[in-house]
mmCIF file with all atom_site columns, C-alpha atoms and ligand atoms in Angstrom:
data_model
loop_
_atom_site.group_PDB
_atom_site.id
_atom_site.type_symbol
_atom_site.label_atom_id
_atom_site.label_alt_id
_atom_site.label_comp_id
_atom_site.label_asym_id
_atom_site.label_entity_id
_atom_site.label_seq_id
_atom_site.pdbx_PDB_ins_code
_atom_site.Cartn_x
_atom_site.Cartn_y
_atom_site.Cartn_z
_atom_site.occupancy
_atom_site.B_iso_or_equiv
_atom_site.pdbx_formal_charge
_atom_site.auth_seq_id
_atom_site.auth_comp_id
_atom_site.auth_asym_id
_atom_site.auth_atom_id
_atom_site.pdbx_PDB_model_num
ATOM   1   C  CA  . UNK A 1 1   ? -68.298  23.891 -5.646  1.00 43.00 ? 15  UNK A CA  1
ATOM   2   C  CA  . UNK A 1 2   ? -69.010  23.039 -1.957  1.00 46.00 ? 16  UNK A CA  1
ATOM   3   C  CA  . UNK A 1 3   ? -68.048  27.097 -1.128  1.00 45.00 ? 17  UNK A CA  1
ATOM   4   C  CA  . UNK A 1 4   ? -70.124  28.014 -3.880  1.00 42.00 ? 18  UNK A CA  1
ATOM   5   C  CA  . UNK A 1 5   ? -73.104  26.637 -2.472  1.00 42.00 ? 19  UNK A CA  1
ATOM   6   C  CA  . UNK A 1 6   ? -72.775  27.856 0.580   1.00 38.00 ? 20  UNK A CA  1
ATOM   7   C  CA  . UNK A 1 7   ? -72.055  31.736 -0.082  1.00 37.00 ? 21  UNK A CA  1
ATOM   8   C  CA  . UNK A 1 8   ? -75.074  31.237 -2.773  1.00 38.00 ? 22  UNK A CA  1
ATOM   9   C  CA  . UNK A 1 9   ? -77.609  29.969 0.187   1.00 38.00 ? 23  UNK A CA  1
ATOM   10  C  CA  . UNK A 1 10  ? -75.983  32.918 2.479   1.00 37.00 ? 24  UNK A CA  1
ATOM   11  C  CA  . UNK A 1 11  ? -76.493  35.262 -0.393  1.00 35.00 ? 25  UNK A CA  1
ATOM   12  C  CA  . UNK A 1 12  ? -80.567  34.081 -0.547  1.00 37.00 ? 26  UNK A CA  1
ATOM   13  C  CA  . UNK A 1 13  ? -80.915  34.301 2.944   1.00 39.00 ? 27  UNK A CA  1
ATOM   14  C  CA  . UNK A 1 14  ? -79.803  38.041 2.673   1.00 35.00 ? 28  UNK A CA  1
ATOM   15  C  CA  . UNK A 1 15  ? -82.590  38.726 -0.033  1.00 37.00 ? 29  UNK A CA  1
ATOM   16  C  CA  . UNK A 1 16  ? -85.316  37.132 1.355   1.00 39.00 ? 30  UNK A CA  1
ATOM   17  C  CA  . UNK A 1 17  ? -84.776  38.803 4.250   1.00 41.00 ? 31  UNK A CA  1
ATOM   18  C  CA  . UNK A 1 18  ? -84.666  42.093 2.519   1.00 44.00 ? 32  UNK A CA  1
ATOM   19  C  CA  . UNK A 1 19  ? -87.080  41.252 0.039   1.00 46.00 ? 33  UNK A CA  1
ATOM   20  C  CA  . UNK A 1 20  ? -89.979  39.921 2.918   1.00 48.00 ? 34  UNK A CA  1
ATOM   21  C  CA  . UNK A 1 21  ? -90.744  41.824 6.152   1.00 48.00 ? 35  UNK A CA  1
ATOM   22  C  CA  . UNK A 1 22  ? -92.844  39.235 8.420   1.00 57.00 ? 36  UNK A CA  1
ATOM   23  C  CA  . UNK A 1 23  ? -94.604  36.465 6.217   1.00 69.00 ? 37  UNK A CA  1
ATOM   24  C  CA  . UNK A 1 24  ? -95.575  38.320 3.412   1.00 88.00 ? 38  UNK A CA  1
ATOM   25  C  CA  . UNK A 1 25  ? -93.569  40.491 0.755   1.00 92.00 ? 39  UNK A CA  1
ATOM   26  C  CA  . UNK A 1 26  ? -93.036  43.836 1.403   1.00 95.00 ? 40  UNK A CA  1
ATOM   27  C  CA  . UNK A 1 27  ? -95.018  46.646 0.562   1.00 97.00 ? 41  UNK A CA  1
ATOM   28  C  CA  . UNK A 1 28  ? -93.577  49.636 1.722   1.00 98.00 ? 42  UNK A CA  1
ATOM   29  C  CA  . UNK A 1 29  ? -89.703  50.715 2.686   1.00 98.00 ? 43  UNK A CA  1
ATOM   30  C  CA  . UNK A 1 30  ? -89.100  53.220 4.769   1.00 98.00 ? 44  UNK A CA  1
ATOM   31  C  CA  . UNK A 1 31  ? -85.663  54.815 5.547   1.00 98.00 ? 45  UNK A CA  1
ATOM   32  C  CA  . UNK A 1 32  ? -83.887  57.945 6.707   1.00 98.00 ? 46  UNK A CA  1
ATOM   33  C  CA  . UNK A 1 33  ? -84.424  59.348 9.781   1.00 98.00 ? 47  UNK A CA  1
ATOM   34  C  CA  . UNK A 1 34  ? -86.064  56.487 11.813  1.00 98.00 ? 48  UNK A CA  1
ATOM   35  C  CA  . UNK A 1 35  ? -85.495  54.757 14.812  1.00 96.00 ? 49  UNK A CA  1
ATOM   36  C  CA  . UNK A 1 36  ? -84.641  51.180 13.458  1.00 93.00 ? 50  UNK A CA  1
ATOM   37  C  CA  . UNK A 1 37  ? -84.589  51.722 9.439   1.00 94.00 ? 51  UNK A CA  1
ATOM   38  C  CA  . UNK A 1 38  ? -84.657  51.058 6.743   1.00 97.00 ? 52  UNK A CA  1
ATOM   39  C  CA  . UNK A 1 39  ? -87.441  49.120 7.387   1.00 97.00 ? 53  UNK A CA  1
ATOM   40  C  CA  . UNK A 1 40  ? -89.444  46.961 5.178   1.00 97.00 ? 54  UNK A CA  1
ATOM   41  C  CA  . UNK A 1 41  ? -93.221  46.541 5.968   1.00 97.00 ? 55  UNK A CA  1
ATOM   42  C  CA  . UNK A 1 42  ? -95.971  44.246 4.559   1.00 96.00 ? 56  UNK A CA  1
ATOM   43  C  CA  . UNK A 1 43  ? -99.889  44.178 4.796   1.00 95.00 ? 57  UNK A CA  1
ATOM   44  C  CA  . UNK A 1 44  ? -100.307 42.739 8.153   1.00 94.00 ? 58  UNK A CA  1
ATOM   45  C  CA  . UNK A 1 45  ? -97.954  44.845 9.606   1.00 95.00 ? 59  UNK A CA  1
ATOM   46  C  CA  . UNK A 1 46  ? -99.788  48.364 8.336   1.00 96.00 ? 60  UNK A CA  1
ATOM   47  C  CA  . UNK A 1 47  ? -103.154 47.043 9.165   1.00 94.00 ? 61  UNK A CA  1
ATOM   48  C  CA  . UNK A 1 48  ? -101.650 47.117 12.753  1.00 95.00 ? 62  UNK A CA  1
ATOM   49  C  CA  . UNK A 1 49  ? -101.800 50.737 12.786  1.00 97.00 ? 63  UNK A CA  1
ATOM   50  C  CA  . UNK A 1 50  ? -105.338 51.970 13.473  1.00 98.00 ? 64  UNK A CA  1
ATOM   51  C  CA  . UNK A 1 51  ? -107.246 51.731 10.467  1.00 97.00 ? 65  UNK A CA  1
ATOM   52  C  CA  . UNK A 1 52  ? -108.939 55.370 9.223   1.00 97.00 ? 66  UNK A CA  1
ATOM   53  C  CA  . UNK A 1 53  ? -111.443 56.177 6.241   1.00 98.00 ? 67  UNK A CA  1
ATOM   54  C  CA  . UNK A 1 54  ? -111.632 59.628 4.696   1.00 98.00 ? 68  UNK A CA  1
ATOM   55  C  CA  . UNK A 1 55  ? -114.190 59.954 1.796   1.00 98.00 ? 69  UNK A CA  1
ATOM   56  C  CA  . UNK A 1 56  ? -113.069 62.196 -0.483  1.00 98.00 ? 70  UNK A CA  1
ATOM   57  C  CA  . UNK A 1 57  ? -113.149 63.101 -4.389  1.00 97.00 ? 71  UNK A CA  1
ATOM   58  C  CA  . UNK A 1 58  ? -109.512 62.892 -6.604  1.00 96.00 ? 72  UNK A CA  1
ATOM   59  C  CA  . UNK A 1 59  ? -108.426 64.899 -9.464  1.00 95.00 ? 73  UNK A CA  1
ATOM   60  C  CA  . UNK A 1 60  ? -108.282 61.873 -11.368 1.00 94.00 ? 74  UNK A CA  1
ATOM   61  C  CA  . UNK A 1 61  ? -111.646 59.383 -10.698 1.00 91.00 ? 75  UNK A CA  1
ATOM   62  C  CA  . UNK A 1 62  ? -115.104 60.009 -10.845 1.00 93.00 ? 76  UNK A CA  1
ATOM   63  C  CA  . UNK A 1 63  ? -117.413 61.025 -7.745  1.00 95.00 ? 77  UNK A CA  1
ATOM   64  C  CA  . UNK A 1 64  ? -116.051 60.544 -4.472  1.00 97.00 ? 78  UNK A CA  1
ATOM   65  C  CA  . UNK A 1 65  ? -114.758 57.221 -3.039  1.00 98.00 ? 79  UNK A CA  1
ATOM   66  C  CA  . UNK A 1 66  ? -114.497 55.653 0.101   1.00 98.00 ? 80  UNK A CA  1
ATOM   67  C  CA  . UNK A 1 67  ? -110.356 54.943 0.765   1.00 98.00 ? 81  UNK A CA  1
ATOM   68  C  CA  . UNK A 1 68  ? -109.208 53.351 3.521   1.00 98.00 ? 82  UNK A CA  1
ATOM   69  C  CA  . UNK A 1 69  ? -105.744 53.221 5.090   1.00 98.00 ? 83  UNK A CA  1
ATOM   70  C  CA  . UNK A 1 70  ? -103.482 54.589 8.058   1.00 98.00 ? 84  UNK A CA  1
ATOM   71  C  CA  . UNK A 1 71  ? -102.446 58.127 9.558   1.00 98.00 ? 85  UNK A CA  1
ATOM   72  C  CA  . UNK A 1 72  ? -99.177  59.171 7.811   1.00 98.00 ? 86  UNK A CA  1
ATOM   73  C  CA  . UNK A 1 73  ? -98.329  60.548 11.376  1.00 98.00 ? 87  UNK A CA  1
ATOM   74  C  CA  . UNK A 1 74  ? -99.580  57.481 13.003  1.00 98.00 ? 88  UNK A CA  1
ATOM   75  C  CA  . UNK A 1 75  ? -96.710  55.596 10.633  1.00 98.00 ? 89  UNK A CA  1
ATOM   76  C  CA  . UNK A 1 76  ? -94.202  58.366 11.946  1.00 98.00 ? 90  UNK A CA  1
ATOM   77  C  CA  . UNK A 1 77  ? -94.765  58.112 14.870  1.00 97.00 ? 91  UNK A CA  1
ATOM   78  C  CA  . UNK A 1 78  ? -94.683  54.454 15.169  1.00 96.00 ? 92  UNK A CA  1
ATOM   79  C  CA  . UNK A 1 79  ? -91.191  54.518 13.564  1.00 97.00 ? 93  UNK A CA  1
ATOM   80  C  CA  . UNK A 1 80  ? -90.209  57.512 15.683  1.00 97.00 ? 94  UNK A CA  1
ATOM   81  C  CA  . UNK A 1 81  ? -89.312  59.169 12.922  1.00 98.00 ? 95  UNK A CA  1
ATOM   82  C  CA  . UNK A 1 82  ? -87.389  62.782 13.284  1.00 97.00 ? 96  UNK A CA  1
ATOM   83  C  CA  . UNK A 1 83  ? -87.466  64.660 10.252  1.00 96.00 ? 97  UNK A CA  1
ATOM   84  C  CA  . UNK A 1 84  ? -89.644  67.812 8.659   1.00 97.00 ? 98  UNK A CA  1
ATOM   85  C  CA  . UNK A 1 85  ? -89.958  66.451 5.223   1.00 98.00 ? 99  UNK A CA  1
ATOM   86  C  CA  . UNK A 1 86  ? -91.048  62.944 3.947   1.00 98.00 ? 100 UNK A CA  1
ATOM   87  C  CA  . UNK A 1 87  ? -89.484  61.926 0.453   1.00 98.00 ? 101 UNK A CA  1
ATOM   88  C  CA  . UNK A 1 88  ? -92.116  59.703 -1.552  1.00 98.00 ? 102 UNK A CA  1
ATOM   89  C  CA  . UNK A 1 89  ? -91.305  57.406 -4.315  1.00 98.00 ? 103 UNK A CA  1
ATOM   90  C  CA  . UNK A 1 90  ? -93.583  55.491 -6.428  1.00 98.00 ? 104 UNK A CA  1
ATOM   91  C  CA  . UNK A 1 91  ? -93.052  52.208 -8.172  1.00 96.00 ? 105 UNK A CA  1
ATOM   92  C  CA  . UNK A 1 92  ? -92.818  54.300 -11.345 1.00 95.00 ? 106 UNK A CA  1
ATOM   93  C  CA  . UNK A 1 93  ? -89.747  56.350 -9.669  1.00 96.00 ? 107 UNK A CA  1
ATOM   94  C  CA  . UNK A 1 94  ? -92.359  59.676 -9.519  1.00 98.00 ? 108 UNK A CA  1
ATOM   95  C  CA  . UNK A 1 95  ? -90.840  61.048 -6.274  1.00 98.00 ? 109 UNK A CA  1
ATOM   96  C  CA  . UNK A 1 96  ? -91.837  63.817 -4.224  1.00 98.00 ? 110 UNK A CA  1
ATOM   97  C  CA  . UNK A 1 97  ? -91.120  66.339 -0.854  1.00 98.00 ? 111 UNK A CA  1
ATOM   98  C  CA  . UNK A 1 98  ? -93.723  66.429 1.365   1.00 98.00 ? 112 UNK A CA  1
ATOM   99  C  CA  . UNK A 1 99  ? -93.437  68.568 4.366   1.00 98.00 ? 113 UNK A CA  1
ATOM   100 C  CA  . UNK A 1 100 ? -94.060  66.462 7.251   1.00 98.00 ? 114 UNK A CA  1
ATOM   101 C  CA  . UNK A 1 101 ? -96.321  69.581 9.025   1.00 98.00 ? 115 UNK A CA  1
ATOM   102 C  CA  . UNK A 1 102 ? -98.857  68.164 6.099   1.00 98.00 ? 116 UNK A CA  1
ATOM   103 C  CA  . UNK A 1 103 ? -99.559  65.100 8.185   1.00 98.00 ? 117 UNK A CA  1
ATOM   104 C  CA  . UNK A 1 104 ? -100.138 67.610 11.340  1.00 97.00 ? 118 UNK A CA  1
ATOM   105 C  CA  . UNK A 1 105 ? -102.542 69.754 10.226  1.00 98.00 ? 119 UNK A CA  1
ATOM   106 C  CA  . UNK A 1 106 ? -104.305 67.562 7.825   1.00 98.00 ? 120 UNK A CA  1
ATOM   107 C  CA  . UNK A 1 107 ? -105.763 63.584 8.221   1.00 98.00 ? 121 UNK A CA  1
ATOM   108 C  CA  . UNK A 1 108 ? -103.226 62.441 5.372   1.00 98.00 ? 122 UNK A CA  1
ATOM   109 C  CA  . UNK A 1 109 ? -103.766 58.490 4.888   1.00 98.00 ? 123 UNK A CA  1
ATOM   110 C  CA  . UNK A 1 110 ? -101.631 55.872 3.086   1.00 98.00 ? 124 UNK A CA  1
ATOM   111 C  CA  . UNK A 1 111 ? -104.395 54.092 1.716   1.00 98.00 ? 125 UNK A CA  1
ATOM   112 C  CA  . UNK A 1 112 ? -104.870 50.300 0.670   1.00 97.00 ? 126 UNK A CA  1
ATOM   113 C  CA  . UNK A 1 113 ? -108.136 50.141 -0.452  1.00 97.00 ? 127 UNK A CA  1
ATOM   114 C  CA  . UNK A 1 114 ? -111.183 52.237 -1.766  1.00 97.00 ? 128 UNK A CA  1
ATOM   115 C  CA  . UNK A 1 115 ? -114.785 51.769 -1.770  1.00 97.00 ? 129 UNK A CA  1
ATOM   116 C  CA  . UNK A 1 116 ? -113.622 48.521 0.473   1.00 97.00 ? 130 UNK A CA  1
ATOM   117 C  CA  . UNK A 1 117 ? -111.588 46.792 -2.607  1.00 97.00 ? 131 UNK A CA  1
ATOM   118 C  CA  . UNK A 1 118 ? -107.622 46.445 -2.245  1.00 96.00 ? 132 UNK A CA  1
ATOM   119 C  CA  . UNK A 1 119 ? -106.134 49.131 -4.667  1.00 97.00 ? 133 UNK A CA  1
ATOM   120 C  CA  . UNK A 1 120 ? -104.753 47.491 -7.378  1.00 94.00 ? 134 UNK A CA  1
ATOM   121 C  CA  . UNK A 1 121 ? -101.196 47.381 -8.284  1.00 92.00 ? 135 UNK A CA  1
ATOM   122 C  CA  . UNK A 1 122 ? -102.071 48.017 -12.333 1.00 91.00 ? 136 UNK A CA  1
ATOM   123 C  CA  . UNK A 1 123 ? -103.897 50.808 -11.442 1.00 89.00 ? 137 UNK A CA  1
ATOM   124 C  CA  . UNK A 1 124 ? -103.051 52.847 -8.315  1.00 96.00 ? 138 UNK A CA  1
ATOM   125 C  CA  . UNK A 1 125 ? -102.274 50.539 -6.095  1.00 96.00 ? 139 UNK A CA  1
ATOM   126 C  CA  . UNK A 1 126 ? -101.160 48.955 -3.983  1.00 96.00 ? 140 UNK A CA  1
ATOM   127 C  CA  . UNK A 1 127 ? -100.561 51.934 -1.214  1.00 98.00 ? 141 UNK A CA  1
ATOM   128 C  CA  . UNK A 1 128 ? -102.008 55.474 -2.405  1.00 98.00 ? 142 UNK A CA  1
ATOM   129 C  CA  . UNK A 1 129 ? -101.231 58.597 -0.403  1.00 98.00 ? 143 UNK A CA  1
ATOM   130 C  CA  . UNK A 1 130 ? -105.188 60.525 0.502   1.00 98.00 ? 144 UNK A CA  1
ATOM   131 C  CA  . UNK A 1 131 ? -105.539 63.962 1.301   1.00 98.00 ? 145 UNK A CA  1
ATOM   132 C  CA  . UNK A 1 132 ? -109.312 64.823 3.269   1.00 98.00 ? 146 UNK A CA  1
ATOM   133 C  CA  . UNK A 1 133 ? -109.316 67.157 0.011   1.00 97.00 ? 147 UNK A CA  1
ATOM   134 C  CA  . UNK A 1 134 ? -113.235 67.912 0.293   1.00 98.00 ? 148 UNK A CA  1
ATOM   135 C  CA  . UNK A 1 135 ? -112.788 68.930 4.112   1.00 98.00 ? 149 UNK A CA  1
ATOM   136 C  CA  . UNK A 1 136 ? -110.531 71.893 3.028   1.00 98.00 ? 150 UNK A CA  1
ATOM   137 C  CA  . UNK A 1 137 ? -110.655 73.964 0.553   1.00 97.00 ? 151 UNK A CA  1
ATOM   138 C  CA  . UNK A 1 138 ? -106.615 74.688 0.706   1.00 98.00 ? 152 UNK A CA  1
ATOM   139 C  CA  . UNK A 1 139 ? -106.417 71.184 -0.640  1.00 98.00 ? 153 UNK A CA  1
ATOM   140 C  CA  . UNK A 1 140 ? -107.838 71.540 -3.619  1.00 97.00 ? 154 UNK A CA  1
ATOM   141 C  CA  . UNK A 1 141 ? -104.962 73.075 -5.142  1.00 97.00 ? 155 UNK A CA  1
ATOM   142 C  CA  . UNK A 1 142 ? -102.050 72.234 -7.714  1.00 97.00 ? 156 UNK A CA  1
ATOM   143 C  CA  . UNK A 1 143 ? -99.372  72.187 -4.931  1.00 97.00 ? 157 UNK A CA  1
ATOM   144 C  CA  . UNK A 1 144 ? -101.304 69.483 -3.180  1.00 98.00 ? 158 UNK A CA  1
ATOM   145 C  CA  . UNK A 1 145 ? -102.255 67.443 -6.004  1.00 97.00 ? 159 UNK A CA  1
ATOM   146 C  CA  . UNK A 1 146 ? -98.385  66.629 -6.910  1.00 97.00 ? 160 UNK A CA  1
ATOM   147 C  CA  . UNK A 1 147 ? -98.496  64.994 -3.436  1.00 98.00 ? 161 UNK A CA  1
ATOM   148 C  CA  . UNK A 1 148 ? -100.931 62.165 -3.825  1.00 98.00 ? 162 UNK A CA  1
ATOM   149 C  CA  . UNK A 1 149 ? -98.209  59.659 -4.823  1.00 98.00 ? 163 UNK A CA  1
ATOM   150 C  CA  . UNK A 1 150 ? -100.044 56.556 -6.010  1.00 98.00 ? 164 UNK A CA  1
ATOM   151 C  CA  . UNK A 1 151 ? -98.351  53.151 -6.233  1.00 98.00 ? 165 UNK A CA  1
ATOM   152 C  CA  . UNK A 1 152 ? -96.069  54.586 -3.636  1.00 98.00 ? 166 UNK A CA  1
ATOM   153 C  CA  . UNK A 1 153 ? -93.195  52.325 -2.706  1.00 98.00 ? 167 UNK A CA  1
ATOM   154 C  CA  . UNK A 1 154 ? -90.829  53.996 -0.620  1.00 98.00 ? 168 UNK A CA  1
ATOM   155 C  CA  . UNK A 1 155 ? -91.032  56.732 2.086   1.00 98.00 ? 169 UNK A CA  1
ATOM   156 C  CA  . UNK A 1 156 ? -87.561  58.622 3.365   1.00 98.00 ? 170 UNK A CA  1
ATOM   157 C  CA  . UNK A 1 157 ? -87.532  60.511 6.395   1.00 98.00 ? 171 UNK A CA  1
ATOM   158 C  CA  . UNK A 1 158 ? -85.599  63.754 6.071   1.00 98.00 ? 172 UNK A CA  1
HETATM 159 N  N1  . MTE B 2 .   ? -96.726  57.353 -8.605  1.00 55.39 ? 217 MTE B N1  1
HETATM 160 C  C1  . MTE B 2 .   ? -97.099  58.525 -9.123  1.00 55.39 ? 217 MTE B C1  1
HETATM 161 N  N2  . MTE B 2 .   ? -97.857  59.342 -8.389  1.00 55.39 ? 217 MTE B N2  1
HETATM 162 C  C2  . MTE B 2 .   ? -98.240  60.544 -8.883  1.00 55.39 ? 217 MTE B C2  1
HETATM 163 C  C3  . MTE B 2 .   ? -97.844  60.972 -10.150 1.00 55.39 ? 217 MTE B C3  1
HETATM 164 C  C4  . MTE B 2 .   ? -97.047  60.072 -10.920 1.00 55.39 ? 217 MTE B C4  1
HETATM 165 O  O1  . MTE B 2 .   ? -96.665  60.337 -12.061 1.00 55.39 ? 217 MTE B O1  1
HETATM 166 N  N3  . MTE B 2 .   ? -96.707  58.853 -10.367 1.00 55.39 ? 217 MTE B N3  1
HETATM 167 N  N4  . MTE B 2 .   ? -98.239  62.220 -10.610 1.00 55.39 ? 217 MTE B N4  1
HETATM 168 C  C5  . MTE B 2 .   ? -98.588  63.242 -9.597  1.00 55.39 ? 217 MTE B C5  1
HETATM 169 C  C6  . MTE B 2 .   ? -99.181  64.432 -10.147 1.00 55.39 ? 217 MTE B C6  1
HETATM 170 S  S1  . MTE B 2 .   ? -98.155  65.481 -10.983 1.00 55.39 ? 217 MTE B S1  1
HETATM 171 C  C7  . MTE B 2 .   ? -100.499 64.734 -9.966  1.00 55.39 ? 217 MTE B C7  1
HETATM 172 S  S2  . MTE B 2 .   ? -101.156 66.212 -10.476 1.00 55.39 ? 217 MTE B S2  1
HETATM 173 C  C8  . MTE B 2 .   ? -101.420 63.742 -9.348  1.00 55.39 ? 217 MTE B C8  1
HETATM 174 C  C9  . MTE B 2 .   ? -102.464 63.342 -10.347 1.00 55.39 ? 217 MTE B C9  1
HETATM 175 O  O2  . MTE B 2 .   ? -101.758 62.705 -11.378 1.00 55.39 ? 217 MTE B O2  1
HETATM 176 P  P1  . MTE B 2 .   ? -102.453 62.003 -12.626 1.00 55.39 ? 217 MTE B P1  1
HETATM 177 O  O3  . MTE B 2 .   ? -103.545 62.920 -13.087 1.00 55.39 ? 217 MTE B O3  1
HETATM 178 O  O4  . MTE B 2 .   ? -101.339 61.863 -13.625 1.00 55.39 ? 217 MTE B O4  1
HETATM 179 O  O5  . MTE B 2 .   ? -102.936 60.675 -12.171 1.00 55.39 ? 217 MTE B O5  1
HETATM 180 O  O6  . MTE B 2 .   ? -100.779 62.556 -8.944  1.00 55.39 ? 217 MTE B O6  1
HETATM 181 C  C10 . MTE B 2 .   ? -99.455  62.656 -8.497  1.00 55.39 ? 217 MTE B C10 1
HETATM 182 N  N5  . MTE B 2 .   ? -99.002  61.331 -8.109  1.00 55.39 ? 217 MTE B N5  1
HETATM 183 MO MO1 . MO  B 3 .   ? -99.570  67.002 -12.052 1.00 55.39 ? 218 MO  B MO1 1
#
């Protein structure tokens, strides 16, 4: 009984530390080809990186919106990531390649918020990946659409 106990508490130690990064819960994993991964990250800890805002219309709201978030190669480059493809998951297992020469030549965001309200979880929330797709034309195309993962989860490194 006493044994029990104690590989029970060792067992919850092991999934809250999985389960929270810092204080909070985690919001986004990342794995693969990092320096220190996998690594699970909450709000503070992405609000670290320098905060960006691309306004920009979707293919699926109204108008264009204000969203506000981080540099995808800000985030890889923080986690010294070596890789030339980026695999995104979503919390509804949609998952999709990127190639990471995307988040070169383009401003791609992870963002947490648009028109200055947290994205929310029931809709596309909580962390939505932004292309500037009103700055460039070559955005506004099929290919690109598939790679605005909303309620992403999980990036892997590749
Ligand atoms: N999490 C998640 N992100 C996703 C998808 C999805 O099913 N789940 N669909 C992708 C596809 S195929 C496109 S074209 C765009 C727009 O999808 P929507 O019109 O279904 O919202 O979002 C992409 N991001
Ligand atoms: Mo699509």
């Amino acid at each position: 009984m006493r044994r029990l106990a104690i590989k029970s508490l060792a067992i919850l130690a092991l999934w809250a530390s999985q389960a929270v990064a810092g204080d909070a819960p985690a919001v986004l994993r990342v794995s693969g080809q990092i320096a220190n991964g996998p690594i699970l990250l909450d709000f503070s800890q992405l609000r670290d990186l320098p905060q960006i805002g691309i306004e920009t219309s979707t293919v699926v709201t109204d108008g264009t919106h204000r969203f506000t978030g981080f540099l995808m190669r800000d985030l890889l480059e923080h986690l010294d990531a070596q890789g030339d493809r980026v695999m995104a998951t979503g919390l509804n297992d949609y998952v999709v390649d990127i190639p990471a020469s995307d988040f070169m030549q383009f401003d791609v965001i992870i963002a947490h918020s648009m028109d200055g309200k947290a994205l929310d979880r029931a809709d596309k929330g909580p962390l939505w990946i932004i292309y500037p797709r009103d700055d460039h034309t070559e955005l506004q195309d099929i290919r690109y659409d598939y790679r605005w993962v909303w309620q992403l989860s999980e990036i892997e490194v590749k």
